[in-house]
Amino acid sequence: MPMGTSVLSLRIDGELLDRLRDHAAKRGMSVQDYVVRTLIRDDFDQRFQSAVEETERFYGVP
């Protein structure tokens, strides 16, 4: 099945963008490439779920 492309737009604060720029620069990458590479890592789903669960515990979401 052919795969198409989509556009994802994010609004993030300046401090987080600076951190992303630093991480990307250390790897010689653009911020966009760094974010995409992070999203396609094998452990992303597991790390994302852990972050969601931690956030829910912090805010007391049942």
Coordinates of C-alpha atoms in Angstrom, one line a residue:
M1 CA 0.0 0.0 0.0
P2 CA 1.6 3.3 -1.0
M3 CA 2.3 5.8 1.8
G4 CA 1.6 9.5 1.4
T5 CA 2.8 12.4 3.4
S6 CA 1.1 14.7 5.8
V7 CA 2.0 17.9 7.5
L8 CA 2.2 18.1 11.3
S9 CA 2.2 21.6 12.9
L10 CA 3.4 22.0 16.5
R11 CA 3.2 25.0 18.8
I12 CA 6.0 24.7 21.4
D13 CA 7.5 27.2 23.8
G14 CA 10.9 28.8 23.2
E15 CA 12.7 26.9 25.8
L16 CA 11.7 23.5 24.4
L17 CA 12.6 24.7 20.9
D18 CA 16.0 25.8 22.1
R19 CA 16.6 22.3 23.6
L20 CA 15.5 20.6 20.4
R21 CA 17.8 22.9 18.4
D22 CA 20.7 21.9 20.7
H23 CA 20.0 18.2 20.4
A24 CA 19.7 18.4 16.7
A25 CA 22.8 20.5 16.2
K26 CA 24.9 18.0 18.2
R27 CA 23.8 15.4 15.6
G28 CA 24.3 17.7 12.6
M29 CA 20.5 17.6 11.9
S30 CA 17.7 20.1 11.4
V31 CA 15.1 20.3 14.2
Q32 CA 12.5 18.7 11.8
D33 CA 14.8 15.8 11.0
Y34 CA 15.6 15.3 14.7
V35 CA 11.9 15.2 15.7
V36 CA 11.0 12.8 12.9
R37 CA 13.9 10.5 13.8
T38 CA 12.8 10.6 17.4
L39 CA 9.3 9.7 16.5
I40 CA 10.3 6.7 14.4
R41 CA 12.6 5.2 17.0
D42 CA 11.6 1.6 18.0
D43 CA 11.0 2.6 21.6
F44 CA 9.0 5.8 21.0
D45 CA 5.6 4.1 21.7
Q46 CA 6.8 2.8 25.0
R47 CA 8.4 6.0 26.0
F48 CA 5.4 8.1 25.0
Q49 CA 3.0 5.8 26.9
S50 CA 5.2 6.1 30.0
A51 CA 5.2 9.9 29.7
V52 CA 1.4 10.0 29.4
E53 CA 1.0 7.8 32.5
E54 CA 3.4 10.0 34.5
T55 CA 1.6 13.1 33.4
E56 CA -1.8 11.6 34.4
R57 CA -0.4 10.6 37.8
F58 CA 1.0 14.2 38.3
Y59 CA -2.4 15.8 37.4
G60 CA -4.4 13.1 39.2
V61 CA -6.3 11.9 36.2
P62 CA -8.2 8.7 37.0

